PDB file of C-alpha atoms and ligand atoms in Angstrom:
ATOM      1  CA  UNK A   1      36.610 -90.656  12.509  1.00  0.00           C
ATOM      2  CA  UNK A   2      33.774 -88.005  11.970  1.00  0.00           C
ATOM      3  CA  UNK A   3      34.139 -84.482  11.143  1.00  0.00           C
ATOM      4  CA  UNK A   4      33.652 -83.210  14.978  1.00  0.00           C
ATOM      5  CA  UNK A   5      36.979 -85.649  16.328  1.00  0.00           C
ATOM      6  CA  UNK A   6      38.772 -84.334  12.797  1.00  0.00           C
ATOM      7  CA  UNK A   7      38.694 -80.841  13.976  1.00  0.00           C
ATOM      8  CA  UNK A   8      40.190 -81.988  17.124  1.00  0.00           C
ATOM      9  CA  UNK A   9      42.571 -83.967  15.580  1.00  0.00           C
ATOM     10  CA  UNK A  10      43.656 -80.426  13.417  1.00  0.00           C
ATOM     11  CA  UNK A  11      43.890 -78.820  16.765  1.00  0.00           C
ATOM     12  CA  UNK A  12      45.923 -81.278  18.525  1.00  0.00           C
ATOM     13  CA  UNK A  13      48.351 -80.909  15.875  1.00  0.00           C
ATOM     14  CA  UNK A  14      48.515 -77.247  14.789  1.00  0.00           C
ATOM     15  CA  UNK A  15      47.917 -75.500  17.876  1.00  0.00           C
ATOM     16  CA  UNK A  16      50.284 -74.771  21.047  1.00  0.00           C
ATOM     17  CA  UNK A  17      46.441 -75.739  23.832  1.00  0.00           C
ATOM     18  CA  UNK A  18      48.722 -73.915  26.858  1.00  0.00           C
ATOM     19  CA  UNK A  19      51.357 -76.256  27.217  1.00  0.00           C
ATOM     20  CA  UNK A  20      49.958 -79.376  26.428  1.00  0.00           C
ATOM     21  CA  UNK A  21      51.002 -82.043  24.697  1.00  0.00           C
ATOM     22  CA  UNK A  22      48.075 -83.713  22.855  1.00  0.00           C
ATOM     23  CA  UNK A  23      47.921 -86.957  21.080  1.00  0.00           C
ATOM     24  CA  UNK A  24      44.595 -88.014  19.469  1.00  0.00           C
ATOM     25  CA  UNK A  25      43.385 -91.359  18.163  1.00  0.00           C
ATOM     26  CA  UNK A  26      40.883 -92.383  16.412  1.00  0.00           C
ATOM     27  CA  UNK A  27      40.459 -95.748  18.324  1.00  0.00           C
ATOM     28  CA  UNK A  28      42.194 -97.136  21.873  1.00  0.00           C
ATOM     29  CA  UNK A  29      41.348 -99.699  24.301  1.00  0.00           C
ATOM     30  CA  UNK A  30      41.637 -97.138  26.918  1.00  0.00           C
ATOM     31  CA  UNK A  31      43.250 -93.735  26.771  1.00  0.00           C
ATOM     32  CA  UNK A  32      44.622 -94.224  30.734  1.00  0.00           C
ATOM     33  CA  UNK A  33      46.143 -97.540  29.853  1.00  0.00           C
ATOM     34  CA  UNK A  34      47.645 -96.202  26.726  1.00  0.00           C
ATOM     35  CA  UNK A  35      48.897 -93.147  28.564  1.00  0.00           C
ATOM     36  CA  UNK A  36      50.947 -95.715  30.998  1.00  0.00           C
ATOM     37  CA  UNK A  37      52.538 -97.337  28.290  1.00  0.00           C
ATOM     38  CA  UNK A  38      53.923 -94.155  26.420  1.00  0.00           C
ATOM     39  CA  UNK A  39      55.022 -92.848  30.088  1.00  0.00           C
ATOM     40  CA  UNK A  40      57.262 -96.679  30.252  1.00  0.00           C
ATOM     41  CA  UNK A  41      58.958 -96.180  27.179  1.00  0.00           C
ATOM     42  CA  UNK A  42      59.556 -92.753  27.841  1.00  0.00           C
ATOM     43  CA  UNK A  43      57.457 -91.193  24.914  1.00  0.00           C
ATOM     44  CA  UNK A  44      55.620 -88.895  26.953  1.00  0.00           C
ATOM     45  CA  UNK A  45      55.886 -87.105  30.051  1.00  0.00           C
ATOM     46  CA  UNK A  46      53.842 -84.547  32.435  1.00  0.00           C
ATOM     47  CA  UNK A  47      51.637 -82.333  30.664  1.00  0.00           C
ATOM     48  CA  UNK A  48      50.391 -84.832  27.621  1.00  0.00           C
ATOM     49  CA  UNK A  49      46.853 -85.233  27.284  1.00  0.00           C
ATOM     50  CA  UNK A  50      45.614 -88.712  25.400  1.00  0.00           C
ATOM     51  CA  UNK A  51      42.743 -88.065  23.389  1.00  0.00           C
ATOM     52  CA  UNK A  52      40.248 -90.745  21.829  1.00  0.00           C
ATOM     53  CA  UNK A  53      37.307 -90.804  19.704  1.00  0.00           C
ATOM     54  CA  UNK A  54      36.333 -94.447  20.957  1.00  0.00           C
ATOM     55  CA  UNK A  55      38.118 -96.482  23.674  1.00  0.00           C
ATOM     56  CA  UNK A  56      36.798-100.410  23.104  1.00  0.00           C
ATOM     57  CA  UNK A  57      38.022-101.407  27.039  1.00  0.00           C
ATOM     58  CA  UNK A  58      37.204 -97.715  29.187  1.00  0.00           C
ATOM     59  CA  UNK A  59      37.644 -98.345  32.354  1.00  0.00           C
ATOM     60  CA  UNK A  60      36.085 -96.912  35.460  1.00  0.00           C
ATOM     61  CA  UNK A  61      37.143 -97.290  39.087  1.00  0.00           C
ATOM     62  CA  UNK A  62      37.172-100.965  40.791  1.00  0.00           C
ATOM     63  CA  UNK A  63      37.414-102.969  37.521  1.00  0.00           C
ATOM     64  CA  UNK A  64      34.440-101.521  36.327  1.00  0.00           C
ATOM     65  CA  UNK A  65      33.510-100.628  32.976  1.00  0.00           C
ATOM     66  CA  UNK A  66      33.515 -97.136  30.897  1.00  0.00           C
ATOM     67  CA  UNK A  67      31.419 -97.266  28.073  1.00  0.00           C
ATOM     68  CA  UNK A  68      33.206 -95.027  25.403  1.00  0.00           C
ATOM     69  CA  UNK A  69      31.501 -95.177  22.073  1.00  0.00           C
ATOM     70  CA  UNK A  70      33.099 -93.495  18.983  1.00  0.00           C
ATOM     71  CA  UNK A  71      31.607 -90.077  18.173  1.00  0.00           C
ATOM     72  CA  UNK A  72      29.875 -88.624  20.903  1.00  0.00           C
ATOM     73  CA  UNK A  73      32.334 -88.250  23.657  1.00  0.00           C
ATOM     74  CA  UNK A  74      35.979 -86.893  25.468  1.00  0.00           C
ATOM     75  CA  UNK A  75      37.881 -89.919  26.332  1.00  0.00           C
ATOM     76  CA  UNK A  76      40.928 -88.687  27.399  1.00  0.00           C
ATOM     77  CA  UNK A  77      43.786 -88.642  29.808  1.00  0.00           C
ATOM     78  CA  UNK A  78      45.813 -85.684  31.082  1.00  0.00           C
ATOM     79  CA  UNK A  79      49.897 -87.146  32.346  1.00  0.00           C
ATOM     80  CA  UNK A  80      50.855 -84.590  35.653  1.00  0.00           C
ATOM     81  CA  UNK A  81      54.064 -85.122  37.475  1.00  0.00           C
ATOM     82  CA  UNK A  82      52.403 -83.477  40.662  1.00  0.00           C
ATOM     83  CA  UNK A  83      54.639 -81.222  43.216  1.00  0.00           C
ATOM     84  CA  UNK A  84      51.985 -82.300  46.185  1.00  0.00           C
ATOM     85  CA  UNK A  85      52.992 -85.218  48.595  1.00  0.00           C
ATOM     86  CA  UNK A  86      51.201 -88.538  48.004  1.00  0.00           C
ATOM     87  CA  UNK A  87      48.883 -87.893  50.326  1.00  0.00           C
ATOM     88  CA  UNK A  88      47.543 -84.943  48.819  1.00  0.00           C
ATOM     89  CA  UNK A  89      47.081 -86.273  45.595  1.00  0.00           C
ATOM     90  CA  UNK A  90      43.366 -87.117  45.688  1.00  0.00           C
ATOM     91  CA  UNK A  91      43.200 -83.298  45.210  1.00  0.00           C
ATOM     92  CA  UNK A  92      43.676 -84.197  41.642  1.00  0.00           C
ATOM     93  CA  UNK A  93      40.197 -86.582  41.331  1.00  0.00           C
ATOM     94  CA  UNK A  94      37.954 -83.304  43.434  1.00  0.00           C
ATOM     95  CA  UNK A  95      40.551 -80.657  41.041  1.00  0.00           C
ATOM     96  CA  UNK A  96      39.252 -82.477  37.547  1.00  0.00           C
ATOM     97  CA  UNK A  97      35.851 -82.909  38.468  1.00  0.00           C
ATOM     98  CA  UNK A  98      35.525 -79.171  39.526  1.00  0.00           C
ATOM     99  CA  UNK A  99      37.420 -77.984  36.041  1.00  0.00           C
ATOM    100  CA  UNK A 100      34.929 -79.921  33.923  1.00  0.00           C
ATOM    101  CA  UNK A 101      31.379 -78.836  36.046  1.00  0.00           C
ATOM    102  CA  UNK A 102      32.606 -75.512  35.229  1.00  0.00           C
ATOM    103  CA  UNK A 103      33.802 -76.342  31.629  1.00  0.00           C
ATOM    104  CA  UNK A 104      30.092 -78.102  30.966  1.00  0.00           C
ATOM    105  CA  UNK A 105      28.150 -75.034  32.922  1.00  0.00           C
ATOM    106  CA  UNK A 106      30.638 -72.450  30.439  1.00  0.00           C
ATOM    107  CA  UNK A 107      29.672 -74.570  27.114  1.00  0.00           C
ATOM    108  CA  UNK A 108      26.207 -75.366  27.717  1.00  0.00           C
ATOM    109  CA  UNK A 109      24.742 -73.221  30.906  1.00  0.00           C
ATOM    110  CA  UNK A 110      23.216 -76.278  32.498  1.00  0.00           C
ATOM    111  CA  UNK A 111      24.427 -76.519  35.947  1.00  0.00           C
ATOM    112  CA  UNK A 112      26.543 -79.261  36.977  1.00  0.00           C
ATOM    113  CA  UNK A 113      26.425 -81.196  40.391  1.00  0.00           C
ATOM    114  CA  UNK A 114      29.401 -83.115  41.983  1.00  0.00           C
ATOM    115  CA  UNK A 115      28.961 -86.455  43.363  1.00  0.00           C
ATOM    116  CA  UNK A 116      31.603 -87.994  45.741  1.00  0.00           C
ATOM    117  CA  UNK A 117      34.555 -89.128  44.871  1.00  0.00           C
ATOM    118  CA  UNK A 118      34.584 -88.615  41.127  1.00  0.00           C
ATOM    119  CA  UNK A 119      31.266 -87.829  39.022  1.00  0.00           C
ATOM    120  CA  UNK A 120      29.784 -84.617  37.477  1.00  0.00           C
ATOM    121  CA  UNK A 121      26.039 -85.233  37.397  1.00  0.00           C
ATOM    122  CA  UNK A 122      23.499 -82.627  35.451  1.00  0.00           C
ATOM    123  CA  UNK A 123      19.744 -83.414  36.617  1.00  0.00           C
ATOM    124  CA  UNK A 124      20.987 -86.070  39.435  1.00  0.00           C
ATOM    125  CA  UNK A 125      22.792 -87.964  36.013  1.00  0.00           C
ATOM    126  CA  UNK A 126      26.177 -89.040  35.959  1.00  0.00           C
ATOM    127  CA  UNK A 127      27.731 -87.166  32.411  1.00  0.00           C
ATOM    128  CA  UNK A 128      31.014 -87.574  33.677  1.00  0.00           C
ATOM    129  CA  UNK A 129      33.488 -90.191  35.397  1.00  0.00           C
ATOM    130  CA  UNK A 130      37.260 -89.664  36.331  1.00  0.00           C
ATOM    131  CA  UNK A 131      39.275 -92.280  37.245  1.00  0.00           C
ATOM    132  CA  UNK A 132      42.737 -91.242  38.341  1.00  0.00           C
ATOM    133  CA  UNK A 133      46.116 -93.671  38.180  1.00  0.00           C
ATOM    134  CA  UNK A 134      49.706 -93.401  39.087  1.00  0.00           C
ATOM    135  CA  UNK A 135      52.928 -94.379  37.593  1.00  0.00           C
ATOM    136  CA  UNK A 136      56.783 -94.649  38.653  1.00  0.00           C
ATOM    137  CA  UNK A 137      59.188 -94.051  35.849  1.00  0.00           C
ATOM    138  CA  UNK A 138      62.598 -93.894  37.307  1.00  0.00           C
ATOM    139  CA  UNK A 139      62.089 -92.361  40.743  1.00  0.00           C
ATOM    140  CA  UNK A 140      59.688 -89.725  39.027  1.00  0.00           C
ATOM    141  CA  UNK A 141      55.879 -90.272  39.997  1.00  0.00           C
ATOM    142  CA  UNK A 142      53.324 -89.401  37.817  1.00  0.00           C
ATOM    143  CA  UNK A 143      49.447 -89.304  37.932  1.00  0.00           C
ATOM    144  CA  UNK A 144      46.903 -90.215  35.058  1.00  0.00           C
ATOM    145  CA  UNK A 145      43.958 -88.550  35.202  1.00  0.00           C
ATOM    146  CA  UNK A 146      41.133 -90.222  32.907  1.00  0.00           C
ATOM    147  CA  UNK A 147      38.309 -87.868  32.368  1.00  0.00           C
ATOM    148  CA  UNK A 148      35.245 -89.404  30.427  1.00  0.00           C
ATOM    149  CA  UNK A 149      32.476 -86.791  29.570  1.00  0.00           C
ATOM    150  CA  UNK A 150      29.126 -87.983  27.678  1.00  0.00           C
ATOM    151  CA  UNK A 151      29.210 -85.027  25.526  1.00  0.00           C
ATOM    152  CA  UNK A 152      26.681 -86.181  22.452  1.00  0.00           C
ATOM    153  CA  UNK A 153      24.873 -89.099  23.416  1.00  0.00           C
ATOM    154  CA  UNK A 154      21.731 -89.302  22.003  1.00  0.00           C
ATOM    155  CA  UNK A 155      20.397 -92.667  24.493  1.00  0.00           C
ATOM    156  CA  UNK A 156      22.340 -95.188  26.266  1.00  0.00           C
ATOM    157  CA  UNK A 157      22.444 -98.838  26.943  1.00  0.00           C
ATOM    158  CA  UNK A 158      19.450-100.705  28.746  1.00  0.00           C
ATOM    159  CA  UNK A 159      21.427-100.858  31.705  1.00  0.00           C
ATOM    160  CA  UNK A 160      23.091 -97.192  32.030  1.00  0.00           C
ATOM    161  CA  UNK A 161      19.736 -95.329  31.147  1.00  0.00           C
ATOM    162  CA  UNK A 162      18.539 -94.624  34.582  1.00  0.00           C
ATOM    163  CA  UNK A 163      21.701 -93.555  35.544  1.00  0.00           C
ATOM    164  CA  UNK A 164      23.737 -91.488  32.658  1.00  0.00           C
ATOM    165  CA  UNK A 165      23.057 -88.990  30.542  1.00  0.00           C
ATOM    166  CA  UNK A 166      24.209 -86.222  27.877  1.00  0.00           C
ATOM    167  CA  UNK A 167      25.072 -82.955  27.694  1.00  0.00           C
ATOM    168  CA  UNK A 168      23.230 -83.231  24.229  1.00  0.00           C
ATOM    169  CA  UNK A 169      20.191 -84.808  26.066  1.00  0.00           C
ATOM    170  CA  UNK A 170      20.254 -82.412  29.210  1.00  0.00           C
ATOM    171  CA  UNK A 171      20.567 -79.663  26.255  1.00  0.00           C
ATOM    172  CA  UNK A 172      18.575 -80.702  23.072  1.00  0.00           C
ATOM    173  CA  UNK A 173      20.890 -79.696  21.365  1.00  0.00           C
ATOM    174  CA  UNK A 174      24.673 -80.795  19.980  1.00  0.00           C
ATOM    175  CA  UNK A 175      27.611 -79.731  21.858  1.00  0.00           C
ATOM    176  CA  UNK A 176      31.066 -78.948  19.986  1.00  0.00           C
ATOM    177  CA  UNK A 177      33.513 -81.161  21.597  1.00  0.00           C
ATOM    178  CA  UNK A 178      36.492 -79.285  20.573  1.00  0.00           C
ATOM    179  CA  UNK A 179      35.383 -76.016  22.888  1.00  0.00           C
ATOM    180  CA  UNK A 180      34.303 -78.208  25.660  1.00  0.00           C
ATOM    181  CA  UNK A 181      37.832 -79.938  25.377  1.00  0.00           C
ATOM    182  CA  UNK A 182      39.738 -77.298  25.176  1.00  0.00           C
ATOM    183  CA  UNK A 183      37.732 -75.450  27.899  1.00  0.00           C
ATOM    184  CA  UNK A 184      38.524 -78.509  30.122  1.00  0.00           C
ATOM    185  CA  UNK A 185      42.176 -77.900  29.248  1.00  0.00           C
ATOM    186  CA  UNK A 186      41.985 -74.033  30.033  1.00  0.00           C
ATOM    187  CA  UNK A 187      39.947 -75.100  33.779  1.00  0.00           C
ATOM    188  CA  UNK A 188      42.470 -77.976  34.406  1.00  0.00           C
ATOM    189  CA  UNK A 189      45.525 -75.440  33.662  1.00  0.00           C
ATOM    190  CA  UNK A 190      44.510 -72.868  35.789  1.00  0.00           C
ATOM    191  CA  UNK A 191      43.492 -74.673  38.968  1.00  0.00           C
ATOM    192  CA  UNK A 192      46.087 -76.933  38.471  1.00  0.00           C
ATOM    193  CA  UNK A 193      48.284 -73.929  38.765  1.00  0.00           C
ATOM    194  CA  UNK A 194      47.161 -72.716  41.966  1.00  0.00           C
ATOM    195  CA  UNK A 195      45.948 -76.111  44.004  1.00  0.00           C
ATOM    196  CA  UNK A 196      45.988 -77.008  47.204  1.00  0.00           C
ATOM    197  CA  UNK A 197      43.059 -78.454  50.070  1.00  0.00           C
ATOM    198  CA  UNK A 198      41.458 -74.602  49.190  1.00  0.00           C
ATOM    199  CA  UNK A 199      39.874 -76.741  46.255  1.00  0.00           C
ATOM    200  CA  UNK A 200      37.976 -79.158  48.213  1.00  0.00           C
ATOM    201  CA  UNK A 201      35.650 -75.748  49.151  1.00  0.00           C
ATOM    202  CA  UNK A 202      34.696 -74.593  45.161  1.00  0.00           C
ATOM    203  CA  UNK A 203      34.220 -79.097  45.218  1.00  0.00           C
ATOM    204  CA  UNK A 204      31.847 -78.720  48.135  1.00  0.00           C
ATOM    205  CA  UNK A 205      29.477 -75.718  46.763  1.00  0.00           C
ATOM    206  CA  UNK A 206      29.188 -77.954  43.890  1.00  0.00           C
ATOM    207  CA  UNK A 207      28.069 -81.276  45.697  1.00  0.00           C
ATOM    208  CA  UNK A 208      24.805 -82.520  45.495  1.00  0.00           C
ATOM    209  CA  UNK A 209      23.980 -84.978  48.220  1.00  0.00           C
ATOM    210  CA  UNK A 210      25.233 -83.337  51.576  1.00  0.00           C
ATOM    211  CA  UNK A 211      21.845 -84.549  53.761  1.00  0.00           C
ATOM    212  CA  UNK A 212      20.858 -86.777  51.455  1.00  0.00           C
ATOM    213  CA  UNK A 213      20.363 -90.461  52.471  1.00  0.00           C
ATOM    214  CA  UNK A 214      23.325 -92.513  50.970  1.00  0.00           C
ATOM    215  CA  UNK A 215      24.031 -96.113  50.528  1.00  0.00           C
ATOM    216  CA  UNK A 216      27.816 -96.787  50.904  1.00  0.00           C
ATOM    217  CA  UNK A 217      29.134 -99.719  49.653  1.00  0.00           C
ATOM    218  CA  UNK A 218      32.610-100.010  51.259  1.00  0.00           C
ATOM    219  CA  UNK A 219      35.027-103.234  50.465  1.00  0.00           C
ATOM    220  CA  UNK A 220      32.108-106.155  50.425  1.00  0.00           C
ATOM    221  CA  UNK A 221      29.446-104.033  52.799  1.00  0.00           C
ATOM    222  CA  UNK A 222      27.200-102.050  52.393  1.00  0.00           C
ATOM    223  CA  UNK A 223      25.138 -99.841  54.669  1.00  0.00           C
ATOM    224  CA  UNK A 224      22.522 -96.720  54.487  1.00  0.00           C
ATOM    225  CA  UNK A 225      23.718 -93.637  55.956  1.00  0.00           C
ATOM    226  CA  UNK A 226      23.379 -89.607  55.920  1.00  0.00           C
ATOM    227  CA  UNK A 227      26.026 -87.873  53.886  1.00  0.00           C
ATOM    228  CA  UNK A 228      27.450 -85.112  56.067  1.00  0.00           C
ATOM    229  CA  UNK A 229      30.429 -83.782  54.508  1.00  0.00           C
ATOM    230  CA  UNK A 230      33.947 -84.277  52.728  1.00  0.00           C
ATOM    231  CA  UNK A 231      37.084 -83.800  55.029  1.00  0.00           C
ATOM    232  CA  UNK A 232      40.057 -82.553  54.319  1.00  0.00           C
ATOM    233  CA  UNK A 233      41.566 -85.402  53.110  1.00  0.00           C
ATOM    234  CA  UNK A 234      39.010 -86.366  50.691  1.00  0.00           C
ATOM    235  CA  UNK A 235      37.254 -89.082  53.241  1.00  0.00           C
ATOM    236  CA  UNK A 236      33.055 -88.853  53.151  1.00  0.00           C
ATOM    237  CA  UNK A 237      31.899 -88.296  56.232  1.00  0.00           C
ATOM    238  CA  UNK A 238      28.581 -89.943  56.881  1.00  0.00           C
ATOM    239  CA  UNK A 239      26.310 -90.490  59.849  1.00  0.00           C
ATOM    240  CA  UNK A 240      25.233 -93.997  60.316  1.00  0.00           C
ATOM    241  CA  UNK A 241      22.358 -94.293  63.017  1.00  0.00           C
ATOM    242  CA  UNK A 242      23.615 -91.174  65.124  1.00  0.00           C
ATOM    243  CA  UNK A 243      27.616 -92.243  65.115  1.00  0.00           C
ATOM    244  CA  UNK A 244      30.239 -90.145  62.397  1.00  0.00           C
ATOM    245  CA  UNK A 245      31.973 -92.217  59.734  1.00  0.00           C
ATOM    246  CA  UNK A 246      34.494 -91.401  57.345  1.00  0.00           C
ATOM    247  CA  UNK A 247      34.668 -93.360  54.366  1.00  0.00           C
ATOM    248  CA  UNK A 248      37.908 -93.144  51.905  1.00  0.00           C
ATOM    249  CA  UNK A 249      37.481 -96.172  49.284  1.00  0.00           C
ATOM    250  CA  UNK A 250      34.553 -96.918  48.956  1.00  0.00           C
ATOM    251  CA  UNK A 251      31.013 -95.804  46.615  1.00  0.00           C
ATOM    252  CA  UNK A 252      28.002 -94.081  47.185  1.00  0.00           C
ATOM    253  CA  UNK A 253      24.538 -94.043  45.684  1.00  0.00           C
ATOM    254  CA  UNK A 254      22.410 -91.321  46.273  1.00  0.00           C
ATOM    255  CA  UNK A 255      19.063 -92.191  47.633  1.00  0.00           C
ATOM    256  CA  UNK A 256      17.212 -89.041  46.746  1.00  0.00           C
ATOM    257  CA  UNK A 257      14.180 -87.502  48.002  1.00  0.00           C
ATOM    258  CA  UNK A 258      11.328 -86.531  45.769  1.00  0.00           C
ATOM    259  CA  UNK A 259      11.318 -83.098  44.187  1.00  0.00           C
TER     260      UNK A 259
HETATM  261  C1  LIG B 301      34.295 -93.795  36.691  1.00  0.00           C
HETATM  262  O1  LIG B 301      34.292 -95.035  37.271  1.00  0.00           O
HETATM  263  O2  LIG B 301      33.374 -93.024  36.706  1.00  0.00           O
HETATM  264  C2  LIG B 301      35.608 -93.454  35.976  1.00  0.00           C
HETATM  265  C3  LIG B 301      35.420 -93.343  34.494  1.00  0.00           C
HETATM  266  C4  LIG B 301      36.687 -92.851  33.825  1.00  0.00           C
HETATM  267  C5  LIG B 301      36.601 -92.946  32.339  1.00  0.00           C
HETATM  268  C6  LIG B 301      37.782 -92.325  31.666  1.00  0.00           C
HETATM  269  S1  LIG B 301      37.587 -92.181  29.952  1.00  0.00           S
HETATM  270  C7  LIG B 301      39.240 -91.805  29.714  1.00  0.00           C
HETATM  271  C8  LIG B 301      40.026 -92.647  30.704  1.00  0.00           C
HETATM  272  N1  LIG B 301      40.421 -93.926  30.131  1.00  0.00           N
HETATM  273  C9  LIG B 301      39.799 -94.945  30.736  1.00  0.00           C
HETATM  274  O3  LIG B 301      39.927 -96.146  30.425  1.00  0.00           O
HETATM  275  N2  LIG B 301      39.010 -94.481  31.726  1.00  0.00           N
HETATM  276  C10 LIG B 301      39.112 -93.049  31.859  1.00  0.00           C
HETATM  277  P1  LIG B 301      33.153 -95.562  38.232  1.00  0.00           P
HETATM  278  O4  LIG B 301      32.828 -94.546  39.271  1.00  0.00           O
HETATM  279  O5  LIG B 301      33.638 -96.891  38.665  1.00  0.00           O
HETATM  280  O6  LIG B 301      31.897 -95.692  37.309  1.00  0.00           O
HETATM  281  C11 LIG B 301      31.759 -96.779  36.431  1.00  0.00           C
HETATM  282  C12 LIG B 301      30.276 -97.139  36.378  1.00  0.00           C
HETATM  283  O7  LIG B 301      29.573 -96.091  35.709  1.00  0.00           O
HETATM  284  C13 LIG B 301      30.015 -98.396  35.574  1.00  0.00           C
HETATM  285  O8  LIG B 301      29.990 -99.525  36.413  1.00  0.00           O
HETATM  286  C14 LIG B 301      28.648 -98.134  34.951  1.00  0.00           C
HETATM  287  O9  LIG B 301      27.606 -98.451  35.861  1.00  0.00           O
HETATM  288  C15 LIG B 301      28.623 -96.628  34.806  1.00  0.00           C
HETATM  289  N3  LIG B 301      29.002 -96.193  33.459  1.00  0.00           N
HETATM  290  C16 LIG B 301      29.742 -96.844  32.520  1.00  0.00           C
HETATM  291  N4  LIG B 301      29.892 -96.103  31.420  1.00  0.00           N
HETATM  292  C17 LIG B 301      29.237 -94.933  31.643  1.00  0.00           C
HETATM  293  C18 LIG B 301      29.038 -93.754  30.890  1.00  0.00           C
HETATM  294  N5  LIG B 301      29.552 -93.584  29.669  1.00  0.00           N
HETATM  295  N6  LIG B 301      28.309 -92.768  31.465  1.00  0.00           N
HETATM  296  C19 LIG B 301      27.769 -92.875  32.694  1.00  0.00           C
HETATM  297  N7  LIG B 301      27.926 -93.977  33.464  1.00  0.00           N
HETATM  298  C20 LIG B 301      28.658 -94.995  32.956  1.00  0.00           C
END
């Protein structure tokens, strides 16, 4: 554990972060899976938030892979037991990704971009991932939200370099993860406290690729479109060869046009 994670460690434990209960670790194999267990035995409920200086299995959407390396990022899971029917609860992916663009642009004043369904880009970059779960503990339905920001980074694998960056990179400079995290906290708190579909507009100013040329990958296709717009319910509304589309499970990558 390095100094930076100790200080968040210190804060977990001696501070009241709103009402947040915070448990930090030095090492999981992923803070959302972890989170799930604690919520089976009982051991936490709504309103914990899993920290981690490393997770050695992260986990992103679709089986894929979060790479979560000790030191130089906020691996971490906030436990809701949301008052919002099922249907709404996508909010909670668009709610998170808003509360840490505005977290990162607070910290750092770069300006963050929103990617649909779950990524905070700075410079067309993906810094951030969410990946959001649910679990049933005795009638009572709770959500996971994982929340993976690339705070300190100072390069990345062969394979994630084109694609992922740092706020440290973006910045030049190193970024204290204890104000970022607890200005996620603060963000979450207070949209959390007020949300409904009125979220999905603050999302929207935020998006980058409205009019861009997409591909969509969708169960085993994939197909170029125009990215229109999000509706209502979270579905991406695209325009393939002159007819409207709304995707909800599926991926985009953004092909975009020359600056
Ligand atoms: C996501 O998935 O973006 C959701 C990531 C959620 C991570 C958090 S960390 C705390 C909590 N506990 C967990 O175990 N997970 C959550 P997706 O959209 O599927 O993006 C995954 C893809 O992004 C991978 O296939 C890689 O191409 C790329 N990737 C992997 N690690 C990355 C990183 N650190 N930064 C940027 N891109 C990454």
């Amino acid at each position: 554990m390095n100094n930076d994670f100790a200080s968040i460690a210190e804060f977990a434990r001696t501070t009241a972060a709103g009402h947040f209960n915070i448990i930090s670790l030095a090492s999981i194999d992923s803070t959302n899976r972890y989170a799930k267990l604690l919520l089976s035995k009982k051991k936490i409920s709504s309103s914990a938030v899993i920290l981690a200086d490393e997770q050695t299995q992260g986990k992103g959407r679709l089986n894929r892979y979060w790479a979560s390396p000790p030191g130089v990022g906020l691996w971490m899971s906030i436990v809701v037991e949301p008052d919002l029917p099922a249907t709404q609860w996508f909010l909670l992916t668009f709610m998170s990704a808003v509360a840490v663009a505005e977290a990162i642009e607070r910290q750092t004043g770069l300006e963050a971009q929103l990617k649909w369904p779950n990524d905070v880009l700075i410079r067309r970059k993906k810094t951030c991932g969410i990946l959001l779960e649910s679990a049933s503990v005795e009638q009572k339905s709770f959500l996971i939200i994982g929340i993976g920001v690339n705070v300190n980074q100072s390069e990345f694998p062969d394979e994630l370099r084109d694609k992922a960056t740092s706020l440290a990179i973006e910045t030049g400079k190193e970024i204290s993860r204890l104000e970022l995290f607890t200005e996620i906290l603060l963000r979450f708190d207070q949209l959390y406290s007020s949300l409904d579909s009125s979220i999905m507009r603050i999302w929207k100013k935020k998006a980058a690729f409205f009019q861009q040329r997409v591909t969509v990958t969708e169960l085993n296709r994939e197909f170029d479109a125009m990215a229109l717009d999000v509706n209502d319910d979270g579905g991406l509304i695209v325009d393939v060869q002159g007819v409207h589309r709304t995707i909800y499970a599926g991926d985009v990558q953004i092909q975009w046009r020359q600056i």
